[in-house]
Short mmCIF file of C-alpha atoms and ligand atoms in Angstrom, two decimals:
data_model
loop_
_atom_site.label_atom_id
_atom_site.label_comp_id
_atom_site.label_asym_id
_atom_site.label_seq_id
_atom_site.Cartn_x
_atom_site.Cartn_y
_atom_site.Cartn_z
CA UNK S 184 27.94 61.63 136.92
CA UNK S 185 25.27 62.14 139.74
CA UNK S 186 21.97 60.40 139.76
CA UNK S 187 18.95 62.16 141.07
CA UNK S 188 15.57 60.76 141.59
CA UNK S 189 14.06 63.71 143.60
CA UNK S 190 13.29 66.86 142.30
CA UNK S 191 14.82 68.33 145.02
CA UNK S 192 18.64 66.95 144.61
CA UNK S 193 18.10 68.37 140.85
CA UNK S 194 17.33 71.57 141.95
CA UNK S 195 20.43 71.90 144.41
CA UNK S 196 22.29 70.23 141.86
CA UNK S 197 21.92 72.36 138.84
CA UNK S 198 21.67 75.48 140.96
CA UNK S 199 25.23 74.87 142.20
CA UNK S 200 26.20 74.78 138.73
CA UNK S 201 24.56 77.94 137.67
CA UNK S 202 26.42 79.45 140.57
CA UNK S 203 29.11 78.32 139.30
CA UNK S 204 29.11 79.85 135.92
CA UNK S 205 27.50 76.84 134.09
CA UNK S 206 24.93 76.99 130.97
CA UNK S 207 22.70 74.18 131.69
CA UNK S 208 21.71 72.09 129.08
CA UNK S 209 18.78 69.62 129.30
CA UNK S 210 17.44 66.09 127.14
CA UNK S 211 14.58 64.70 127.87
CA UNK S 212 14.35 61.24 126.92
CA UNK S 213 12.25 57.88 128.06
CA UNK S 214 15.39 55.78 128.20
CA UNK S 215 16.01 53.04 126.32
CA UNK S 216 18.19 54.80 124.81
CA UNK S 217 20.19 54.44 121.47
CA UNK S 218 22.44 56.61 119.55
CA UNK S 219 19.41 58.79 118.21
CA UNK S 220 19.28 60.06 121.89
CA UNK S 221 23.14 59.83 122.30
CA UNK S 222 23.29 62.25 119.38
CA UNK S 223 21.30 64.65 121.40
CA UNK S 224 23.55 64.63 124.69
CA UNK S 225 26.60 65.54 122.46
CA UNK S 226 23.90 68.64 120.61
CA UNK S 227 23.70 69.23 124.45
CA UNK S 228 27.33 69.03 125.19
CA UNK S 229 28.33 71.42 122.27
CA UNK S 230 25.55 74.25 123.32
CA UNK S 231 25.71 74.11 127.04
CA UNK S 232 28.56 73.20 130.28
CA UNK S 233 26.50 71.04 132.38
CA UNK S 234 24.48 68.34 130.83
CA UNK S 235 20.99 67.25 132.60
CA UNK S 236 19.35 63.84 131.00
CA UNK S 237 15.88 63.10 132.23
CA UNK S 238 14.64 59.51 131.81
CA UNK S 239 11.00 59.20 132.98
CA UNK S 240 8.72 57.12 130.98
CA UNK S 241 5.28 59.44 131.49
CA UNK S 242 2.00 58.00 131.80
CA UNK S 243 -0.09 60.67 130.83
CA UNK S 244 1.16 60.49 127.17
CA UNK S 245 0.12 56.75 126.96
CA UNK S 246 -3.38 55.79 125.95
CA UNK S 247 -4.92 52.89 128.26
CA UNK S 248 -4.72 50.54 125.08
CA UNK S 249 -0.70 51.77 124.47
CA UNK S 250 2.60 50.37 125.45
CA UNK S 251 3.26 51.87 128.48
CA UNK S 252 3.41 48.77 130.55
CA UNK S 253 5.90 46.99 127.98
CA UNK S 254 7.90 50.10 127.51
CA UNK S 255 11.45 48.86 127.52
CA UNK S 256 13.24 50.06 130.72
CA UNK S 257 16.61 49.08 130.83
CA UNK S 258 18.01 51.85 133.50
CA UNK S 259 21.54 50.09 134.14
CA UNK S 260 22.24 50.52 130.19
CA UNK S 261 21.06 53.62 130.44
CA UNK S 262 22.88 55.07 133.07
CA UNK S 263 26.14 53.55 131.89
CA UNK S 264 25.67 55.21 127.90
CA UNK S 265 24.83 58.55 129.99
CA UNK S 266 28.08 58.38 131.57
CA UNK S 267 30.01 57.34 128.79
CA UNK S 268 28.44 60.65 126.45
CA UNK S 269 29.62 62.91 129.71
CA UNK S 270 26.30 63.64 131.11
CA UNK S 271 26.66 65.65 134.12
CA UNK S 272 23.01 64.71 135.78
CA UNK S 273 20.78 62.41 135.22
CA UNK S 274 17.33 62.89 136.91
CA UNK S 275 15.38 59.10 136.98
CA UNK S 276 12.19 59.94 139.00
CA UNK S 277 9.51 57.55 140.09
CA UNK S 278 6.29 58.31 138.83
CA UNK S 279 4.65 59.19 141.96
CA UNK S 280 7.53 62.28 142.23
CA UNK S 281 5.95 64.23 139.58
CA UNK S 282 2.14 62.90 139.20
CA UNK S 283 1.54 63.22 143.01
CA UNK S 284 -1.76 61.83 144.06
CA UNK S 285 -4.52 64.56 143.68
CA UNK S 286 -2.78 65.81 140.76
CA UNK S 287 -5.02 67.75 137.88
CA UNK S 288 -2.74 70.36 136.42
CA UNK S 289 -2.70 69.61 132.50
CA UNK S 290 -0.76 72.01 128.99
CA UNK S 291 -2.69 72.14 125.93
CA UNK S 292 -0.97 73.52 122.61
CA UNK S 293 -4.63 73.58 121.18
CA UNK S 294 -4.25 73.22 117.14
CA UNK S 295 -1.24 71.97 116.80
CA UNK S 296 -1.76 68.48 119.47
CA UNK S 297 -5.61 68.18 117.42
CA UNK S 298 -3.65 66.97 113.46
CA UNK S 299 -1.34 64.23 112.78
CA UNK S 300 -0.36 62.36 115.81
CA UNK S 301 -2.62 63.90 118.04
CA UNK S 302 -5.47 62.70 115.51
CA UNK S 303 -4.54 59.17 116.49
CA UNK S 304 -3.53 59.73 119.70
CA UNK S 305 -5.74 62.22 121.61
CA UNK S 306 -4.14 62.83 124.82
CA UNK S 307 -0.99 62.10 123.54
CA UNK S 308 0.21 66.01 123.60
CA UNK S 309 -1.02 66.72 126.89
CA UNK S 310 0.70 64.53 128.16
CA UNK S 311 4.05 65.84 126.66
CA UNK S 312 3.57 69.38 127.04
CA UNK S 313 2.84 68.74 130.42
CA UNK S 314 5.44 66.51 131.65
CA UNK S 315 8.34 68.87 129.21
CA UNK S 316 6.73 71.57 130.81
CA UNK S 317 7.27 69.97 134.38
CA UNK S 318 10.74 69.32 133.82
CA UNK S 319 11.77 72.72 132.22
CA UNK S 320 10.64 73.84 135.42
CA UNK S 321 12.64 71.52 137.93
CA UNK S 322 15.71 71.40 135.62
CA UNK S 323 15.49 75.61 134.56
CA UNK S 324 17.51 74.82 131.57
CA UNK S 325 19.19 77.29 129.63
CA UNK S 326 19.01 75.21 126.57
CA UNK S 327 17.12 72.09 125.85
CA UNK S 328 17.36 69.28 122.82
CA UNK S 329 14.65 67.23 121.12
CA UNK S 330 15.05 65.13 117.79
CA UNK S 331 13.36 65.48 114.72
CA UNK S 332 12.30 62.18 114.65
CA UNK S 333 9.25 63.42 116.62
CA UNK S 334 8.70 66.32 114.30
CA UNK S 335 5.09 67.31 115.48
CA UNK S 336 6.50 66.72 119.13
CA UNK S 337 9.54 69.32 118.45
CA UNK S 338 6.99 71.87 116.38
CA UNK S 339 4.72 71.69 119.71
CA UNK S 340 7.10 72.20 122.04
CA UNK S 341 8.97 75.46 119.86
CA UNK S 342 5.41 76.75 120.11
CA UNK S 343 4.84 76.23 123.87
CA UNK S 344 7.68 77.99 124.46
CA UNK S 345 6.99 80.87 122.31
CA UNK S 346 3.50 81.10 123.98
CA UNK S 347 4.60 80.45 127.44
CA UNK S 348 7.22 82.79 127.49
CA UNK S 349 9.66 80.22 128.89
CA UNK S 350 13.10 81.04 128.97
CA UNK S 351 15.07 78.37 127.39
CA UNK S 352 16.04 77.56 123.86
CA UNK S 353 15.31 75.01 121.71
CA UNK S 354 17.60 73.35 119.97
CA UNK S 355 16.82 70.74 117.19
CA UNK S 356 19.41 67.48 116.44
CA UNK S 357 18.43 65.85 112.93
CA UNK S 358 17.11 62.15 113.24
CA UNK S 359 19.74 59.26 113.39
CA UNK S 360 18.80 56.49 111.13
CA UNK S 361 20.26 52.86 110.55
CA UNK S 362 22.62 52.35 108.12
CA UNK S 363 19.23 51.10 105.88
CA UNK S 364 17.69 54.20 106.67
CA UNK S 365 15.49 52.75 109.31
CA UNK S 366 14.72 56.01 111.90
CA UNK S 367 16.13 54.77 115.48
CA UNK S 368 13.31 54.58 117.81
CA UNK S 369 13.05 52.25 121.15
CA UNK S 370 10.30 50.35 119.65
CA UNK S 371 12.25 49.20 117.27
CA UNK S 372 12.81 46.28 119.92
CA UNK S 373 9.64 45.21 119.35
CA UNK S 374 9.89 44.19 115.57
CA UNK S 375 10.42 40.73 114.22
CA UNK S 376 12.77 40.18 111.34
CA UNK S 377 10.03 40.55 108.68
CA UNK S 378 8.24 43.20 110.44
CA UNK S 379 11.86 45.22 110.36
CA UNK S 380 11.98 44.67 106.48
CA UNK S 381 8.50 46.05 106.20
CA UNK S 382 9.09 48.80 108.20
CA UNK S 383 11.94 49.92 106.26
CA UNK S 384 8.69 51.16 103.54
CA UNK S 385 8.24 54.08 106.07
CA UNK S 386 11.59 55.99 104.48
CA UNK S 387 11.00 54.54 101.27
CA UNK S 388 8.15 56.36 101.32
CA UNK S 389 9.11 59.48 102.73
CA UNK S 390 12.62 59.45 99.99
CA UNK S 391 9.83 58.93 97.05
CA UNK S 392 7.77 61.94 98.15
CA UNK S 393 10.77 64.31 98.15
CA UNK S 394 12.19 62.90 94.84
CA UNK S 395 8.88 63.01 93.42
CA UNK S 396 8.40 66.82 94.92
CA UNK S 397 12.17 67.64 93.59
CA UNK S 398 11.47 65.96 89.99
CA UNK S 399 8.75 68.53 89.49
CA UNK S 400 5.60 66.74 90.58
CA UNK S 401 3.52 69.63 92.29
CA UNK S 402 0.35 67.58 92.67
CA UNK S 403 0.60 66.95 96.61
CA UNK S 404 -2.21 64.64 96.49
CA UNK S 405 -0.44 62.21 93.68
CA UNK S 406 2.42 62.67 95.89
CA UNK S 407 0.07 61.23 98.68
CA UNK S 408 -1.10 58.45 96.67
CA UNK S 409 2.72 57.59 95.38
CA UNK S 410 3.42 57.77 99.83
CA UNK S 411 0.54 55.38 100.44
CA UNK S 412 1.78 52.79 97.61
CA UNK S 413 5.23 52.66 99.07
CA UNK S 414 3.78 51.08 102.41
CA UNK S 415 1.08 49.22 100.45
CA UNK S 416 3.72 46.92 99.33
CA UNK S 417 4.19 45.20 102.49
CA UNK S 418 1.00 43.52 103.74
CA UNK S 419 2.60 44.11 106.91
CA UNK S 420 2.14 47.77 107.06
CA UNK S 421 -1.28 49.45 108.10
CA UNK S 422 -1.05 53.55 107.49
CA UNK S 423 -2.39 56.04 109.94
CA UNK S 424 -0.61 58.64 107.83
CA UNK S 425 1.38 59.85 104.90
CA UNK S 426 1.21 62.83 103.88
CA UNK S 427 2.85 66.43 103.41
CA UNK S 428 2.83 69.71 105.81
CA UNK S 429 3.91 73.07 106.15
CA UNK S 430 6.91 72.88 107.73
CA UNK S 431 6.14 75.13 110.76
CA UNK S 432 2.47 75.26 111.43
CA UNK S 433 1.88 72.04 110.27
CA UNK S 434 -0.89 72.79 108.06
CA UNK S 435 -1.52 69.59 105.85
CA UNK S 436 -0.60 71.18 101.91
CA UNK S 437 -1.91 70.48 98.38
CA UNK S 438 0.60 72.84 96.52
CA UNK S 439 4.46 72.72 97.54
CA UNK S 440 5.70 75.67 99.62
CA UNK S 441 9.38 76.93 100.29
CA UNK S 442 9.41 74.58 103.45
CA UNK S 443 8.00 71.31 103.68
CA UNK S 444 7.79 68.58 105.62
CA UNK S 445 6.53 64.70 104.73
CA UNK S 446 5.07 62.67 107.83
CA UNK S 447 4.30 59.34 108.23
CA UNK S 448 2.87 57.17 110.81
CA UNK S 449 2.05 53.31 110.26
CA UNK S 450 1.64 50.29 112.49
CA UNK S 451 4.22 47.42 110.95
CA UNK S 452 2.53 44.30 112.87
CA UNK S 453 1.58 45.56 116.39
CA UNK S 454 4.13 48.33 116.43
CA UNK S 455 3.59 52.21 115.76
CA UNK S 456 6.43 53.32 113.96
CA UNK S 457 6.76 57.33 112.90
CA UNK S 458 9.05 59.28 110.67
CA UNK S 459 9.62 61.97 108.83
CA UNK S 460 11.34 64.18 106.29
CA UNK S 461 12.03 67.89 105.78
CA UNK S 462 11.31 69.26 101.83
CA UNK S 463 13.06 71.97 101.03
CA UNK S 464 11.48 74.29 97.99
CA UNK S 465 12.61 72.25 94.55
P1 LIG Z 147 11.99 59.38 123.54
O1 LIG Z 147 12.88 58.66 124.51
O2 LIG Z 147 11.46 58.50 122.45
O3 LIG Z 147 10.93 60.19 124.24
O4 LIG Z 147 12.91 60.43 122.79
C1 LIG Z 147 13.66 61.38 123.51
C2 LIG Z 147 14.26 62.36 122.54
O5 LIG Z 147 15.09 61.68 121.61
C3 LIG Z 147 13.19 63.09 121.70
O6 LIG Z 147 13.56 64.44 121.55
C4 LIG Z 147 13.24 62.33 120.40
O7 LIG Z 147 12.83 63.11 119.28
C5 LIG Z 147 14.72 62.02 120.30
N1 LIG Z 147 14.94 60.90 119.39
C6 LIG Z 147 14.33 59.69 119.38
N2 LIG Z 147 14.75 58.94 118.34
C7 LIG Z 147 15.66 59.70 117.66
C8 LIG Z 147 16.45 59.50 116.49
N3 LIG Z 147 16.39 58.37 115.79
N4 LIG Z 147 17.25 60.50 116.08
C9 LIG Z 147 17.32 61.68 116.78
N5 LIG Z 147 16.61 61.93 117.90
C10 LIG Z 147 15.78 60.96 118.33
#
């Protein structure tokens, strides 16, 4: 496995492996990684010949009052659970390597970063637009895989590509939970004992709204309601979000449609914990 911390080795890199005959596959990631991301090197594995993790914790989708400073950064771990899933390259840049000084080049998906997340987080899909937008262009990926864990982040980036024109594909790996259901995420570090019970009400609440859906109730807004008591029972839990979308565009839903999705966002303590579920038609 090669490590590259310059854009340049990745280039030469991956473009002697396209001249050799090699599909390149790409996962972006902000290390700290766990088997949710692990899941998405073997995705890459299975659709591609020459596997390119990027591990880059990026500023510019980080709000001053966020975590970016605390972000867990264990590269050594890292590194080693790369090599062990068979990744090919990993590309670890500093953060002066792609946010030169001077720089003032920004990607806006316009509707799509304004609901949701991007309600309460503002920059936050700027920032990831640009910097997957950056790296599809150093690592020229034939393929590339995201989890959907961040479903609004996945939706955004299927419709940069479609509007960019950018050749590379988009695949999707399904999000990898605890055995308790718990969604794996890197701030899960962060959570005390209790405030890991409580958060366990985030797929409590996203199981009720799809048995609730699939039992017949066609009321999205009670469905809402029955979301928002699920987290209400831990005092622990403060709601940004629960609620259910169109399963493409987003579009927040008061009658079910043949594709749904149910999102939810909630601080448990001082952590900001998301998940989600997909709702097929009942
Ligand atoms: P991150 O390091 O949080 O930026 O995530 C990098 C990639 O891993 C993104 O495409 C995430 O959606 C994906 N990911 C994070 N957590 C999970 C999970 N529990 N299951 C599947 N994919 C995940």
């Amino acid at each position: 496995m090669q490590v590259a911390s310059t854009i340049c080795e990745v280039r030469e890199t991956v473009a002697a492996a396209r001249a050799a005959g090699r599909r390149i596959g790409c996962v972006p990631t902000m290390g700290a990684l766990h088997a949710g991301h692990m899941s998405l090197m073997d995705l890459a594995r299975r659709h591609s010949d020459f596997v390119v993790a990027t591990i880059f914790v990026n500023p510019t989708q980080f709000a001053p009052t966020e975590d970016l400073a605390k972000y867990p950064r264990p590269l050594e771990n890292d590194l080693a659970a790369c090599r062990q899933a068979g990744v090919d390259l990993v590309f670890t840049p500093e953060v002066p390597a792609l946010y030169p000084d001077g720089y003032e080049t920004f990607v806006t998906v316009e509707r799509i970063s304004t609901v949701l997340e991007g309600a309460h987080r503002p920059d936050h899909f700027r920032g990831v637009a640009t910097i997957v937008l950056k790296l599809f262009n150093i690592v020229q990926a034939d393929v590339a895989c995201f989890g959907q864990k961040d479903y609004q982040q996945q939706a955004l980036i299927r419709r940069m590509v479609r509007d960019l024109d950018l050749p590379v594909e988009i695949v999707v790996g399904p999000t990898v939970r605890e055995p308790d259901g718990l969604a794996m995420s890197s701030r899960n570090v962060y959570l005390s004992d209790e405030e890991r019970t409580a958060a366990l009400s985030l797929y409590r609440c996203l199981q009720r709204a799809h048995s609730l859906i699939h039992s017949g109730q066609h009321d999205l807004c009670a469905v809402r309601a029955a979301m928002l008591e699920e987290l209400a029972a831990f005092e622990l839990v403060r709601p940004d979000y629960a609620t259910i979308c169109d399963a493409d565009d987003l579009e927040e839903l008061t009658a079910p449609r043949p594709q749904m999705v149910a999102l939810v966002a909630a601080r448990v303590g001082a952590t900001r914990l998301i998940d989600n579920l997909l709702i097929p038609s009942p």
